[in-house]
PDB file of C-alpha atoms in Angstrom:
ATOM      1  CA  GLY A  10      16.023 -40.454   1.744  1.00 74.00           C
ATOM      2  CA  GLY A  11      13.458 -39.965   4.426  1.00 85.00           C
ATOM      3  CA  ILE A  12       9.861 -38.943   4.750  1.00 90.00           C
ATOM      4  CA  ILE A  13       7.611 -37.020   7.089  1.00 93.00           C
ATOM      5  CA  THR A  14       4.060 -38.242   7.482  1.00 95.00           C
ATOM      6  CA  GLN A  15       1.225 -36.318   9.079  1.00 96.00           C
ATOM      7  CA  THR A  16      -2.062 -37.754  10.225  1.00 96.00           C
ATOM      8  CA  PRO A  17      -4.808 -37.107   9.616  1.00 96.00           C
ATOM      9  CA  LYS A  18      -4.656 -35.322   6.278  1.00 93.00           C
ATOM     10  CA  PHE A  19      -8.000 -33.635   6.976  1.00 94.00           C
ATOM     11  CA  LEU A  20      -9.382 -33.007  10.455  1.00 95.00           C
ATOM     12  CA  ILE A  21     -12.875 -31.749  11.137  1.00 93.00           C
ATOM     13  CA  GLY A  22     -13.848 -30.800  14.658  1.00 92.00           C
ATOM     14  CA  GLN A  23     -16.444 -28.946  16.657  1.00 92.00           C
ATOM     15  CA  GLU A  24     -15.805 -25.618  18.309  1.00 93.00           C
ATOM     16  CA  GLY A  25     -14.438 -26.219  21.805  1.00 94.00           C
ATOM     17  CA  GLN A  26     -13.229 -29.719  20.993  1.00 95.00           C
ATOM     18  CA  LYS A  27      -9.755 -30.991  21.850  1.00 96.00           C
ATOM     19  CA  LEU A  28      -8.016 -32.209  18.703  1.00 96.00           C
ATOM     20  CA  THR A  29      -4.697 -33.972  18.181  1.00 97.00           C
ATOM     21  CA  LEU A  30      -2.476 -33.930  15.114  1.00 97.00           C
ATOM     22  CA  LYS A  31       0.390 -36.390  14.684  1.00 98.00           C
ATOM     23  CA  CYS A  32       3.704 -36.245  12.859  1.00 98.00           C
ATOM     24  CA  GLN A  33       6.285 -38.956  12.220  1.00 97.00           C
ATOM     25  CA  GLN A  34       9.731 -38.653  10.577  1.00 96.00           C
ATOM     26  CA  ASN A  35      12.238 -41.317   9.612  1.00 95.00           C
ATOM     27  CA  PHE A  36      15.163 -38.987   8.882  1.00 92.00           C
ATOM     28  CA  ASN A  37      16.481 -39.596  12.406  1.00 93.00           C
ATOM     29  CA  HIS A  38      16.445 -35.791  12.804  1.00 93.00           C
ATOM     30  CA  ASP A  39      16.854 -34.317  16.272  1.00 93.00           C
ATOM     31  CA  THR A  40      14.616 -31.260  15.867  1.00 92.00           C
ATOM     32  CA  MET A  41      10.949 -31.179  14.943  1.00 94.00           C
ATOM     33  CA  TYR A  42       8.590 -28.242  14.428  1.00 93.00           C
ATOM     34  CA  TRP A  43       4.890 -27.437  14.199  1.00 96.00           C
ATOM     35  CA  TYR A  44       3.767 -24.498  12.073  1.00 94.00           C
ATOM     36  CA  ARG A  45       0.384 -23.047  11.294  1.00 93.00           C
ATOM     37  CA  GLN A  46      -0.384 -21.575   7.878  1.00 89.00           C
ATOM     38  CA  ASP A  47      -3.513 -19.492   7.396  1.00 86.00           C
ATOM     39  CA  SER A  48      -4.912 -19.171   3.911  1.00 79.00           C
ATOM     40  CA  GLY A  49      -2.651 -17.086   1.676  1.00 73.00           C
ATOM     41  CA  LYS A  50      -0.186 -16.370   4.479  1.00 77.00           C
ATOM     42  CA  GLY A  51       3.277 -17.430   5.542  1.00 80.00           C
ATOM     43  CA  LEU A  52       4.117 -19.909   8.277  1.00 86.00           C
ATOM     44  CA  ARG A  53       4.009 -19.202  11.998  1.00 88.00           C
ATOM     45  CA  LEU A  54       5.818 -21.345  14.533  1.00 89.00           C
ATOM     46  CA  ILE A  55       3.706 -22.978  17.237  1.00 94.00           C
ATOM     47  CA  TYR A  56       6.141 -25.316  19.017  1.00 95.00           C
ATOM     48  CA  TYR A  57       9.468 -26.951  18.354  1.00 92.00           C
ATOM     49  CA  SER A  58      11.475 -29.675  20.054  1.00 94.00           C
ATOM     50  CA  ILE A  59      15.216 -30.172  19.869  1.00 91.00           C
ATOM     51  CA  THR A  60      15.204 -33.686  21.297  1.00 92.00           C
ATOM     52  CA  GLU A  61      12.948 -36.326  22.820  1.00 93.00           C
ATOM     53  CA  ASN A  62      10.824 -34.904  25.682  1.00 91.00           C
ATOM     54  CA  ASP A  63      11.976 -31.338  24.941  1.00 93.00           C
ATOM     55  CA  LEU A  64       9.451 -28.581  24.138  1.00 95.00           C
ATOM     56  CA  GLN A  65      10.051 -24.971  23.146  1.00 92.00           C
ATOM     57  CA  LYS A  66       7.295 -22.414  22.566  1.00 92.00           C
ATOM     58  CA  GLY A  67       7.056 -20.517  19.334  1.00 89.00           C
ATOM     59  CA  ASP A  68       5.220 -17.271  18.617  1.00 83.00           C
ATOM     60  CA  LEU A  69       1.802 -18.939  18.437  1.00 90.00           C
ATOM     61  CA  SER A  70       1.855 -21.471  21.288  1.00 94.00           C
ATOM     62  CA  GLU A  71      -1.184 -20.167  23.203  1.00 94.00           C
ATOM     63  CA  GLY A  72      -4.097 -22.563  22.783  1.00 94.00           C
ATOM     64  CA  TYR A  73      -1.852 -25.465  21.833  1.00 97.00           C
ATOM     65  CA  ASP A  74       0.016 -28.256  23.610  1.00 97.00           C
ATOM     66  CA  ALA A  75       2.716 -30.448  22.122  1.00 97.00           C
ATOM     67  CA  SER A  76       4.379 -33.717  22.992  1.00 97.00           C
ATOM     68  CA  ARG A  77       7.628 -35.268  21.760  1.00 97.00           C
ATOM     69  CA  GLU A  78       7.057 -38.845  22.830  1.00 90.00           C
ATOM     70  CA  LYS A  79      10.059 -40.195  21.001  1.00 95.00           C
ATOM     71  CA  LYS A  80      12.639 -38.912  18.556  1.00 95.00           C
ATOM     72  CA  SER A  81      10.611 -39.837  15.514  1.00 96.00           C
ATOM     73  CA  SER A  82       7.243 -38.415  16.553  1.00 97.00           C
ATOM     74  CA  PHE A  83       5.855 -35.025  17.538  1.00 98.00           C
ATOM     75  CA  SER A  84       2.189 -34.442  18.363  1.00 98.00           C
ATOM     76  CA  LEU A  85       0.255 -31.196  18.486  1.00 98.00           C
ATOM     77  CA  THR A  86      -2.970 -30.741  20.434  1.00 97.00           C
ATOM     78  CA  VAL A  87      -5.441 -27.947  19.842  1.00 96.00           C
ATOM     79  CA  THR A  88      -6.759 -27.581  23.390  1.00 96.00           C
ATOM     80  CA  SER A  89     -10.090 -25.951  22.464  1.00 95.00           C
ATOM     81  CA  ALA A  90     -10.764 -25.569  18.761  1.00 93.00           C
ATOM     82  CA  GLN A  91     -12.017 -22.170  17.636  1.00 91.00           C
ATOM     83  CA  LYS A  92     -13.556 -21.206  14.324  1.00 82.00           C
ATOM     84  CA  ASN A  93     -10.735 -18.751  13.550  1.00 71.00           C
ATOM     85  CA  GLU A  94      -8.251 -21.635  13.731  1.00 71.00           C
ATOM     86  CA  MET A  95      -9.161 -23.075  10.353  1.00 83.00           C
ATOM     87  CA  ALA A  96      -5.732 -23.500   8.819  1.00 92.00           C
ATOM     88  CA  VAL A  97      -3.150 -25.950   7.554  1.00 92.00           C
ATOM     89  CA  PHE A  98      -0.774 -27.304  10.172  1.00 95.00           C
ATOM     90  CA  LEU A  99       2.665 -28.244   8.904  1.00 93.00           C
ATOM     91  CA  CYS A 100       5.200 -30.447  10.657  1.00 95.00           C
ATOM     92  CA  ALA A 101       8.900 -30.194   9.835  1.00 92.00           C
ATOM     93  CA  SER A 102      12.196 -31.660  10.972  1.00 92.00           C
ATOM     94  CA  SER A 103      15.869 -30.770  10.735  1.00 89.00           C
ATOM     95  CA  ILE A 104      19.110 -32.536  11.614  1.00 85.00           C
ATOM     96  CA  ARG A 105      19.715 -30.383  14.652  1.00 72.00           C
ATOM     97  CA  ASP A 106      18.647 -26.834  15.322  1.00 64.00           C
ATOM     98  CA  TRP A 107      17.625 -23.945  13.137  1.00 56.00           C
ATOM     99  CA  ILE A 108      20.822 -23.641  11.134  1.00 56.00           C
ATOM    100  CA  TYR A 109      20.020 -26.763   9.166  1.00 65.00           C
ATOM    101  CA  GLU A 110      17.531 -27.292   6.377  1.00 77.00           C
ATOM    102  CA  GLN A 111      13.985 -28.028   7.383  1.00 83.00           C
ATOM    103  CA  TYR A 112      12.006 -30.769   5.670  1.00 88.00           C
ATOM    104  CA  PHE A 113       8.230 -30.592   5.681  1.00 89.00           C
ATOM    105  CA  GLY A 114       5.340 -32.997   5.857  1.00 91.00           C
ATOM    106  CA  PRO A 115       2.277 -32.704   3.590  1.00 89.00           C
ATOM    107  CA  GLY A 116       0.171 -30.908   6.206  1.00 92.00           C
ATOM    108  CA  THR A 117      -3.085 -31.414   8.089  1.00 95.00           C
ATOM    109  CA  ARG A 118      -5.983 -29.211   7.083  1.00 93.00           C
ATOM    110  CA  LEU A 119      -8.146 -28.327  10.064  1.00 94.00           C
ATOM    111  CA  THR A 120     -11.784 -27.273   9.708  1.00 92.00           C
ATOM    112  CA  VAL A 121     -13.768 -26.222  12.759  1.00 92.00           C
ATOM    113  CA  LEU A 122     -17.554 -26.321  12.481  1.00 87.00           C
TER     114      LEU A 122
ATOM    115  CA  GLY B  18       7.017  -3.656   9.418  1.00 59.00           C
ATOM    116  CA  ASP B  19       7.804  -7.057   7.961  1.00 84.00           C
ATOM    117  CA  LYS B  20      11.142  -8.489   9.012  1.00 91.00           C
ATOM    118  CA  VAL B  21      11.274 -10.558   5.847  1.00 94.00           C
ATOM    119  CA  LYS B  22       9.627  -8.857   2.917  1.00 95.00           C
ATOM    120  CA  GLN B  23       9.071 -10.763  -0.304  1.00 96.00           C
ATOM    121  CA  SER B  24       8.463  -9.220  -3.689  1.00 96.00           C
ATOM    122  CA  PRO B  25       6.513  -9.392  -5.807  1.00 96.00           C
ATOM    123  CA  SER B  26       3.533 -10.807  -3.912  1.00 94.00           C
ATOM    124  CA  ALA B  27       2.245 -12.383  -7.110  1.00 95.00           C
ATOM    125  CA  LEU B  28       3.635 -12.973 -10.585  1.00 95.00           C
ATOM    126  CA  SER B  29       2.297 -14.439 -13.814  1.00 96.00           C
ATOM    127  CA  LEU B  30       4.753 -15.663 -16.466  1.00 94.00           C
ATOM    128  CA  GLN B  31       4.672 -17.312 -19.842  1.00 96.00           C
ATOM    129  CA  GLU B  32       6.229 -20.734 -20.050  1.00 96.00           C
ATOM    130  CA  GLY B  33       9.858 -20.498 -21.144  1.00 97.00           C
ATOM    131  CA  THR B  34      10.553 -17.053 -19.697  1.00 97.00           C
ATOM    132  CA  ASN B  35      12.838 -16.078 -16.812  1.00 96.00           C
ATOM    133  CA  SER B  36      12.032 -14.400 -13.524  1.00 95.00           C
ATOM    134  CA  ALA B  37      13.556 -13.218 -10.275  1.00 97.00           C
ATOM    135  CA  LEU B  38      12.005 -13.263  -6.831  1.00 98.00           C
ATOM    136  CA  ARG B  39      13.420 -11.245  -3.994  1.00 98.00           C
ATOM    137  CA  CYS B  40      13.512 -11.167  -0.202  1.00 97.00           C
ATOM    138  CA  ASN B  41      14.634  -8.096   1.708  1.00 97.00           C
ATOM    139  CA  PHE B  42      15.524  -8.410   5.372  1.00 96.00           C
ATOM    140  CA  SER B  43      15.270  -5.855   8.161  1.00 95.00           C
ATOM    141  CA  ILE B  44      16.946  -8.353  10.497  1.00 92.00           C
ATOM    142  CA  ALA B  45      20.573  -9.515  10.581  1.00 93.00           C
ATOM    143  CA  ALA B  46      19.947 -12.703   8.628  1.00 93.00           C
ATOM    144  CA  THR B  47      22.604 -15.389   9.007  1.00 91.00           C
ATOM    145  CA  THR B  48      21.140 -18.039   6.692  1.00 91.00           C
ATOM    146  CA  VAL B  49      18.269 -18.137   4.222  1.00 93.00           C
ATOM    147  CA  GLN B  50      16.067 -20.965   2.999  1.00 92.00           C
ATOM    148  CA  TRP B  51      13.807 -20.954  -0.056  1.00 94.00           C
ATOM    149  CA  PHE B  52      10.748 -23.197  -0.307  1.00 92.00           C
ATOM    150  CA  LEU B  53       8.152 -23.938  -2.945  1.00 92.00           C
ATOM    151  CA  GLN B  54       4.643 -24.719  -1.800  1.00 88.00           C
ATOM    152  CA  ASN B  55       3.036 -26.515  -4.715  1.00 82.00           C
ATOM    153  CA  PRO B  56      -0.682 -26.270  -5.574  1.00 79.00           C
ATOM    154  CA  ARG B  57      -1.324 -29.431  -3.506  1.00 74.00           C
ATOM    155  CA  GLY B  58       0.078 -27.648  -0.448  1.00 73.00           C
ATOM    156  CA  SER B  59       3.317 -29.574   0.028  1.00 78.00           C
ATOM    157  CA  LEU B  60       6.381 -27.526   0.999  1.00 83.00           C
ATOM    158  CA  ILE B  61       9.563 -28.400  -0.853  1.00 86.00           C
ATOM    159  CA  ASN B  62      12.960 -27.177   0.305  1.00 87.00           C
ATOM    160  CA  LEU B  63      14.743 -25.584  -2.663  1.00 92.00           C
ATOM    161  CA  PHE B  64      17.846 -23.986  -1.176  1.00 91.00           C
ATOM    162  CA  TYR B  65      19.612 -23.533   2.109  1.00 89.00           C
ATOM    163  CA  LEU B  66      22.078 -20.640   1.874  1.00 92.00           C
ATOM    164  CA  VAL B  67      24.847 -19.078   3.847  1.00 92.00           C
ATOM    165  CA  PRO B  68      26.087 -15.875   2.140  1.00 95.00           C
ATOM    166  CA  GLY B  69      26.860 -16.784  -1.446  1.00 96.00           C
ATOM    167  CA  THR B  70      25.108 -18.455  -4.341  1.00 96.00           C
ATOM    168  CA  LYS B  71      23.766 -21.903  -5.191  1.00 95.00           C
ATOM    169  CA  GLU B  72      22.424 -23.342  -8.392  1.00 95.00           C
ATOM    170  CA  ASN B  73      20.236 -26.353  -9.043  1.00 93.00           C
ATOM    171  CA  GLY B  74      19.033 -26.985 -12.578  1.00 95.00           C
ATOM    172  CA  ARG B  75      16.964 -24.022 -13.723  1.00 96.00           C
ATOM    173  CA  LEU B  76      17.027 -22.423 -10.275  1.00 96.00           C
ATOM    174  CA  LYS B  77      19.707 -20.152  -8.902  1.00 97.00           C
ATOM    175  CA  SER B  78      19.707 -18.376  -5.562  1.00 97.00           C
ATOM    176  CA  ALA B  79      21.917 -15.755  -3.982  1.00 98.00           C
ATOM    177  CA  PHE B  80      22.160 -14.404  -0.453  1.00 97.00           C
ATOM    178  CA  ASP B  81      23.958 -11.160   0.351  1.00 97.00           C
ATOM    179  CA  SER B  82      24.036 -10.738   4.134  1.00 94.00           C
ATOM    180  CA  LYS B  83      25.708  -7.316   3.992  1.00 95.00           C
ATOM    181  CA  GLU B  84      23.045  -5.837   1.714  1.00 96.00           C
ATOM    182  CA  SER B  85      20.333  -7.856   3.502  1.00 96.00           C
ATOM    183  CA  TYR B  86      18.618  -9.542   0.588  1.00 97.00           C
ATOM    184  CA  SER B  87      18.264 -12.834  -1.195  1.00 98.00           C
ATOM    185  CA  THR B  88      17.095 -13.632  -4.701  1.00 98.00           C
ATOM    186  CA  LEU B  89      15.708 -16.686  -6.452  1.00 98.00           C
ATOM    187  CA  HIS B  90      16.076 -16.818 -10.238  1.00 98.00           C
ATOM    188  CA  ILE B  91      13.975 -19.179 -12.328  1.00 97.00           C
ATOM    189  CA  ARG B  92      15.217 -19.805 -15.843  1.00 97.00           C
ATOM    190  CA  ASP B  93      13.000 -21.209 -18.642  1.00 97.00           C
ATOM    191  CA  ALA B  94       9.913 -21.404 -16.437  1.00 96.00           C
ATOM    192  CA  GLN B  95       7.846 -24.591 -16.694  1.00 96.00           C
ATOM    193  CA  LEU B  96       4.237 -25.254 -15.732  1.00 95.00           C
ATOM    194  CA  GLU B  97       5.345 -27.340 -12.744  1.00 93.00           C
ATOM    195  CA  ASP B  98       7.130 -24.276 -11.308  1.00 95.00           C
ATOM    196  CA  SER B  99       3.732 -22.823 -10.383  1.00 94.00           C
ATOM    197  CA  GLY B 100       3.073 -22.400  -6.683  1.00 93.00           C
ATOM    198  CA  THR B 101       3.958 -20.108  -3.826  1.00 93.00           C
ATOM    199  CA  TYR B 102       7.618 -19.417  -3.094  1.00 96.00           C
ATOM    200  CA  PHE B 103       8.618 -18.646   0.471  1.00 94.00           C
ATOM    201  CA  CYS B 104      11.896 -17.419   1.838  1.00 95.00           C
ATOM    202  CA  ALA B 105      12.779 -17.844   5.507  1.00 92.00           C
ATOM    203  CA  ALA B 106      15.715 -16.177   7.239  1.00 92.00           C
ATOM    204  CA  GLU B 107      17.473 -17.233  10.399  1.00 87.00           C
ATOM    205  CA  ASP B 108      18.075 -14.302  12.739  1.00 84.00           C
ATOM    206  CA  SER B 109      20.779 -13.849  15.365  1.00 81.00           C
ATOM    207  CA  ASN B 110      18.538 -15.535  17.974  1.00 75.00           C
ATOM    208  CA  TYR B 111      18.390 -18.705  15.863  1.00 73.00           C
ATOM    209  CA  GLN B 112      14.746 -18.036  15.005  1.00 77.00           C
ATOM    210  CA  LEU B 113      13.458 -18.684  11.494  1.00 81.00           C
ATOM    211  CA  ILE B 114      11.480 -15.712  10.203  1.00 87.00           C
ATOM    212  CA  TRP B 115       9.205 -16.385   7.237  1.00 89.00           C
ATOM    213  CA  GLY B 116       8.192 -14.100   4.399  1.00 92.00           C
ATOM    214  CA  SER B 117       4.578 -13.981   3.253  1.00 91.00           C
ATOM    215  CA  GLY B 118       5.317 -15.622  -0.096  1.00 93.00           C
ATOM    216  CA  THR B 119       5.285 -14.912  -3.829  1.00 96.00           C
ATOM    217  CA  LYS B 120       2.482 -16.616  -5.731  1.00 94.00           C
ATOM    218  CA  LEU B 121       3.799 -17.654  -9.149  1.00 96.00           C
ATOM    219  CA  ILE B 122       1.564 -18.725 -12.014  1.00 95.00           C
ATOM    220  CA  ILE B 123       3.135 -20.134 -15.164  1.00 95.00           C
ATOM    221  CA  LYS B 124       0.911 -19.941 -18.231  1.00 95.00           C
ATOM    222  CA  PRO B 125       1.283 -22.142 -21.328  1.00 93.00           C
TER     223      PRO B 125
END
């Protein structure tokens, strides 16, 4: 089996600050995803990457940057944190593209003061 | 309107009873996934479905692409089944569209 780890588990930042969230997977999966989940809502896709150094925008990419430094890691940067961005950010991976099962990390909870 | 509509939005059950959750699609869904988000927030993949049915222990799921719906049946509900259940459907553009979830509470 494999595992997806996300760091940090909790992230507190100031409004306007640039914040980075990290995700690592040891499944050897090709595709990785970043989602945002607002309280009581479903998931919305921010970015995904089908291979190292690839980036694809999701529905919610504005205000975010992402980086797929290597196959096992995918970072998400909040370019300028806003108070209405308080949410849980979930990282996922799948063997290849969408048609395969996605496996999720435990999430990073972002609070903006 | 919602492309993936889940019902009910919330459900409270006694331990030991059975229930059915449903997703209706207004898109041409090709595959469906069901997830459980437990009270700690972790998302667990329950099923990945092409049209047809799958069963795993007390859980059974069906996906009918022609009638555009999927169901998740929980038999003999246990306290650890509590959480929010999400379905997500893959559309013809290979995008995964998420429902807004069914919050399930199992009472002793």
